[in-house]
mmCIF file with all atom_site columns, C-alpha atoms in Angstrom:
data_model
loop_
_atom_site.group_PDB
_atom_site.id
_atom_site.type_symbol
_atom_site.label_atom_id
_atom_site.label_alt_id
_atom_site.label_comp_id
_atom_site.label_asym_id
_atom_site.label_entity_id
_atom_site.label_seq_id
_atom_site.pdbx_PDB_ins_code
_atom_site.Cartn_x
_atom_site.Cartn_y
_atom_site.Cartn_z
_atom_site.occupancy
_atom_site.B_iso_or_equiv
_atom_site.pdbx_formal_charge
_atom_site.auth_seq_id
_atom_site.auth_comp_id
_atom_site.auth_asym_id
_atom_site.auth_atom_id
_atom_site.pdbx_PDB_model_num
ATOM 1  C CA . UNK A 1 1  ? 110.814 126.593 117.236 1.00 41.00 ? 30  UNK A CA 1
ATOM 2  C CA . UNK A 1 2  ? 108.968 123.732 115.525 1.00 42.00 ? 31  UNK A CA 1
ATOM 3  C CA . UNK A 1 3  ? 110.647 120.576 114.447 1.00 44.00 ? 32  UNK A CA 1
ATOM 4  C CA . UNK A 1 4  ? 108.613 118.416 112.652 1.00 46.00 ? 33  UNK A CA 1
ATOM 5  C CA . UNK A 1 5  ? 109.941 114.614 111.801 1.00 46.00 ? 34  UNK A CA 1
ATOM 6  C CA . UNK A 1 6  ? 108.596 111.582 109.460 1.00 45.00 ? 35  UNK A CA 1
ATOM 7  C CA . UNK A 1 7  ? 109.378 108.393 108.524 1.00 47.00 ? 36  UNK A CA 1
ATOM 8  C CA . UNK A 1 8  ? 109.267 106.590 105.567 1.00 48.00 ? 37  UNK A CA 1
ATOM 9  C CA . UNK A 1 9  ? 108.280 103.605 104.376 1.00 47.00 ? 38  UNK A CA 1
ATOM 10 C CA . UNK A 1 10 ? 111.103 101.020 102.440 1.00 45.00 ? 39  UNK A CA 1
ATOM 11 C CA . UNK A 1 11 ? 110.488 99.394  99.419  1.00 44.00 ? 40  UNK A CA 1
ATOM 12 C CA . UNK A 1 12 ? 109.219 95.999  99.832  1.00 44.00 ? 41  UNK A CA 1
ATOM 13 C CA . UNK A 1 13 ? 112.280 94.869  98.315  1.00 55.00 ? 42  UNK A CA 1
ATOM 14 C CA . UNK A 1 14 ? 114.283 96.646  100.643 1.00 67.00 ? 43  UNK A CA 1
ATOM 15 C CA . UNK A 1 15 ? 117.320 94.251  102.447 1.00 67.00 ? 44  UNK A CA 1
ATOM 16 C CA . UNK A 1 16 ? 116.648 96.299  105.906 1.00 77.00 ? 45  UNK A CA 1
ATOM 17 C CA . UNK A 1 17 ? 114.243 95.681  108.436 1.00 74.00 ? 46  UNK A CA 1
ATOM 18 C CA . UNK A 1 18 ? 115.335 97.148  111.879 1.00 65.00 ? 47  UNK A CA 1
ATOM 19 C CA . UNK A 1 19 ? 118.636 96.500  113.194 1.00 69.00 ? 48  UNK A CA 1
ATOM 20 C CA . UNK A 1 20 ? 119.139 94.290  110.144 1.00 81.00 ? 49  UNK A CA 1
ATOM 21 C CA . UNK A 1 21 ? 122.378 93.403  108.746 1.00 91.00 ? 50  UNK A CA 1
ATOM 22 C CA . UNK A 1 22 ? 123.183 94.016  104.546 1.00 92.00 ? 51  UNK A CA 1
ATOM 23 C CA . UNK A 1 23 ? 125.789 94.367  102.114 1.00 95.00 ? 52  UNK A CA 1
ATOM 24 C CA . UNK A 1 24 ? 124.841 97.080  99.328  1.00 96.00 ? 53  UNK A CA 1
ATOM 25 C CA . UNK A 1 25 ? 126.229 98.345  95.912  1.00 97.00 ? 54  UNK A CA 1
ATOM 26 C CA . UNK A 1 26 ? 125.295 101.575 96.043  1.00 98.00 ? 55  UNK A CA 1
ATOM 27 C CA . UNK A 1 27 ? 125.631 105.240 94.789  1.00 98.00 ? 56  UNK A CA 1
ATOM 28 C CA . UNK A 1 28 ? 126.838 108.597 97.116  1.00 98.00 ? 57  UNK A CA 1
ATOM 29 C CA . UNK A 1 29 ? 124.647 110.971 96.351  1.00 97.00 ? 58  UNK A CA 1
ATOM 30 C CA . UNK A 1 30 ? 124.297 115.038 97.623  1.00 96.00 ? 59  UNK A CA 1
ATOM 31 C CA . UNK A 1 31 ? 120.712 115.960 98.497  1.00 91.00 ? 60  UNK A CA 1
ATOM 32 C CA . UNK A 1 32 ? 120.411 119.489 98.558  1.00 90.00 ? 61  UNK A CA 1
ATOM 33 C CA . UNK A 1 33 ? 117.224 119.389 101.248 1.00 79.00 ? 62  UNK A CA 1
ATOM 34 C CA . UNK A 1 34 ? 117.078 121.462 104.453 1.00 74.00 ? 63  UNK A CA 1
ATOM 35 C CA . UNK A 1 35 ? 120.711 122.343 104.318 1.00 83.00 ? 64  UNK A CA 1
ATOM 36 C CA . UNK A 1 36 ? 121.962 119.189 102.586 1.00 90.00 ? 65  UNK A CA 1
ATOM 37 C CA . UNK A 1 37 ? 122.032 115.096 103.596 1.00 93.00 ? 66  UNK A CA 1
ATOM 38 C CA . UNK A 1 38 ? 124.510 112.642 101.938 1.00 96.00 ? 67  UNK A CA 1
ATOM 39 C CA . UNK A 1 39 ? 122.642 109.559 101.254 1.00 96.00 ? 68  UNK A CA 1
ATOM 40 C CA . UNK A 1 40 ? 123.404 106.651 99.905  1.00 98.00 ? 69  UNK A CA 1
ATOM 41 C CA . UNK A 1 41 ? 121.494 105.296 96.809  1.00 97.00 ? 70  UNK A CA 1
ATOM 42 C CA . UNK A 1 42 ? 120.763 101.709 96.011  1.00 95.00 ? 71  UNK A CA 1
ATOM 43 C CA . UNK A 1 43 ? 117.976 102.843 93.306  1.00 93.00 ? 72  UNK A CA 1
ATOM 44 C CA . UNK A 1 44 ? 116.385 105.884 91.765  1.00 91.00 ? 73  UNK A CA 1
ATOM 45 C CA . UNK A 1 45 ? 113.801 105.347 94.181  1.00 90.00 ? 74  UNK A CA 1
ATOM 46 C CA . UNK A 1 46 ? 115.849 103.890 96.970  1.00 91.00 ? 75  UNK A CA 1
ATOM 47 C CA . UNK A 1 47 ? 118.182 105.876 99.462  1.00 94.00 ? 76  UNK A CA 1
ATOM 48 C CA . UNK A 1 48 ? 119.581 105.298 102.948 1.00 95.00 ? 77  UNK A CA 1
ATOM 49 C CA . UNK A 1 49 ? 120.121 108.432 105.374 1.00 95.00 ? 78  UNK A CA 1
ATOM 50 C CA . UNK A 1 50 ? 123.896 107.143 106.688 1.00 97.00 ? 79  UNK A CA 1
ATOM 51 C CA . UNK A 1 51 ? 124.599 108.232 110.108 1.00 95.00 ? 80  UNK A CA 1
ATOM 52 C CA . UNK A 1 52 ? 128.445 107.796 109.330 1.00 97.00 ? 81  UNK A CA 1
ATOM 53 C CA . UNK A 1 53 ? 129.540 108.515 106.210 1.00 97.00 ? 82  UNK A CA 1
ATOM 54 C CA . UNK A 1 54 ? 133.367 108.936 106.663 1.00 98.00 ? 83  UNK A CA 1
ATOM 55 C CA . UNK A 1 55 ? 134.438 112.494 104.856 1.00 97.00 ? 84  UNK A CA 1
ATOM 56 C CA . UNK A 1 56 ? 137.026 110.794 102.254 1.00 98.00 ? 85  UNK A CA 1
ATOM 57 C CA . UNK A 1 57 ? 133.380 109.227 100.869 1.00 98.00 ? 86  UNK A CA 1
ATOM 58 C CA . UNK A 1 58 ? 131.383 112.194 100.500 1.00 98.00 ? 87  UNK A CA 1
ATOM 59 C CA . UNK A 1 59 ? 131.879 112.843 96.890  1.00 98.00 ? 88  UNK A CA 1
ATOM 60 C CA . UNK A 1 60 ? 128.521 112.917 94.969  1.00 98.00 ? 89  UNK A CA 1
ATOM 61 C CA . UNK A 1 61 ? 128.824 109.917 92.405  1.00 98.00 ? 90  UNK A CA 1
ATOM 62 C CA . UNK A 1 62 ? 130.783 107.619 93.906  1.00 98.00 ? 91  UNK A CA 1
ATOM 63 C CA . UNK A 1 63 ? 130.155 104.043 93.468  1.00 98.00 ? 92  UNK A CA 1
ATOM 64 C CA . UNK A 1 64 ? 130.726 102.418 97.195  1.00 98.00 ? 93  UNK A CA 1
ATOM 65 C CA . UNK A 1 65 ? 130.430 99.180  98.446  1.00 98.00 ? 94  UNK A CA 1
ATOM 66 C CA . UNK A 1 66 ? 128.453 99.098  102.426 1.00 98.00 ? 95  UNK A CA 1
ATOM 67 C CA . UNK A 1 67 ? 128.259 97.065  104.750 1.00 97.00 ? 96  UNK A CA 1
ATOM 68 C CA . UNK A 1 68 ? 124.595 98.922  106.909 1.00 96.00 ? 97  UNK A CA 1
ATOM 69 C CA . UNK A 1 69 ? 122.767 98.182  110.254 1.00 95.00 ? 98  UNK A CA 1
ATOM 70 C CA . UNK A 1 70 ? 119.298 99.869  109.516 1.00 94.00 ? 99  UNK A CA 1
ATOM 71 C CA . UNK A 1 71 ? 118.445 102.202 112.866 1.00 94.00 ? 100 UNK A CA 1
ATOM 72 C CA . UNK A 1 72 ? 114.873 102.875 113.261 1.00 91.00 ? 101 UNK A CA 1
ATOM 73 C CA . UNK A 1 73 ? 116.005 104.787 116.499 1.00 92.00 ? 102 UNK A CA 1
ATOM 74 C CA . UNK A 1 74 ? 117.269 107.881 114.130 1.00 91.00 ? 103 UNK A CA 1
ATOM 75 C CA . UNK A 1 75 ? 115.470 109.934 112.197 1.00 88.00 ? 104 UNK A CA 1
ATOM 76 C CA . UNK A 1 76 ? 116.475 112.882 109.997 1.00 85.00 ? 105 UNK A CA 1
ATOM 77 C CA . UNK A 1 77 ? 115.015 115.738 108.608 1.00 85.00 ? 106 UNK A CA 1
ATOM 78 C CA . UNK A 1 78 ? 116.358 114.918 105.139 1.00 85.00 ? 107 UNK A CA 1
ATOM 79 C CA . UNK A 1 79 ? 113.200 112.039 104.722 1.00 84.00 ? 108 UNK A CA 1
ATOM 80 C CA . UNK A 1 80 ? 114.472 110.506 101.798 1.00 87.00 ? 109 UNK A CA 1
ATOM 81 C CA . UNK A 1 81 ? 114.607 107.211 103.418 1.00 91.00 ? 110 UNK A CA 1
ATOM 82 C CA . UNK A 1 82 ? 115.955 104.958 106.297 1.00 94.00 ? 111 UNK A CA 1
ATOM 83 C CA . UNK A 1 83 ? 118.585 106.302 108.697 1.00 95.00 ? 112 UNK A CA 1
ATOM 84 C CA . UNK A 1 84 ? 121.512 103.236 108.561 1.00 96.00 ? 113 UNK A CA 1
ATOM 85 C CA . UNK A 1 85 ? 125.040 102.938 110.424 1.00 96.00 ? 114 UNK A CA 1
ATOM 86 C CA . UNK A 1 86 ? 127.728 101.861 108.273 1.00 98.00 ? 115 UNK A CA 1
ATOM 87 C CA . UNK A 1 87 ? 129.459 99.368  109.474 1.00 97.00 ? 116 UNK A CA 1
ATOM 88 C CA . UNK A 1 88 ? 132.498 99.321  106.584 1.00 98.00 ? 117 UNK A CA 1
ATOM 89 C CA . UNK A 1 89 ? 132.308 101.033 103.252 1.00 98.00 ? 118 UNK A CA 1
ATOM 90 C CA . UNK A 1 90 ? 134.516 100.646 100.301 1.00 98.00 ? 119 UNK A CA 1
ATOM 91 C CA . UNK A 1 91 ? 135.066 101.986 96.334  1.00 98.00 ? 120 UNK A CA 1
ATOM 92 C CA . UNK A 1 92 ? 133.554 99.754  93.982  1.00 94.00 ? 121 UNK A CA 1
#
């Protein structure tokens, strides 16, 4: 068994350095890689891996307020961006 893990770079106009603090407007979106990831998407080209996405928020679409902590510490096999911890999360 081979596990293989990456990281990837943020935009340079990315709010989150490690174990930084931001407030996003962002999208919930279903990623259908390696068996699925819910992400959370601030841009087409911008996505955050949350390590806590409460279950009443996992609806593909959904417009959501966050409140993240960026954790370098995590990594996922999903790759589509940062791994964050969600502090508190609301509909927008």
């Amino acid at each position: 068994f081979t596990l293989a893990l990456g990281c990837t770079a943020s935009a340079p106009t990315d709010p989150l350095t490690w174990r930084s603090r931001a407030v996003v407007d962002a999208t919930v979106r279903f990623e259908n890689l390696e068996g699925g990831c819910w992400t959370l998407e601030v841009t087409k080209t911008s996505h955050y891996l949350p390590l806590n996405l409460p279950d009443q928020f996992r609806h593909d679409g959904l417009n959501v307020r966050a409140d993240l902590i960026r954790r370098d510490d995590y990594a996922s096999i999903c790759m589509v961006g940062p791994v964050v911890e969600i502090v508190s999360i609301q509909p927008r």
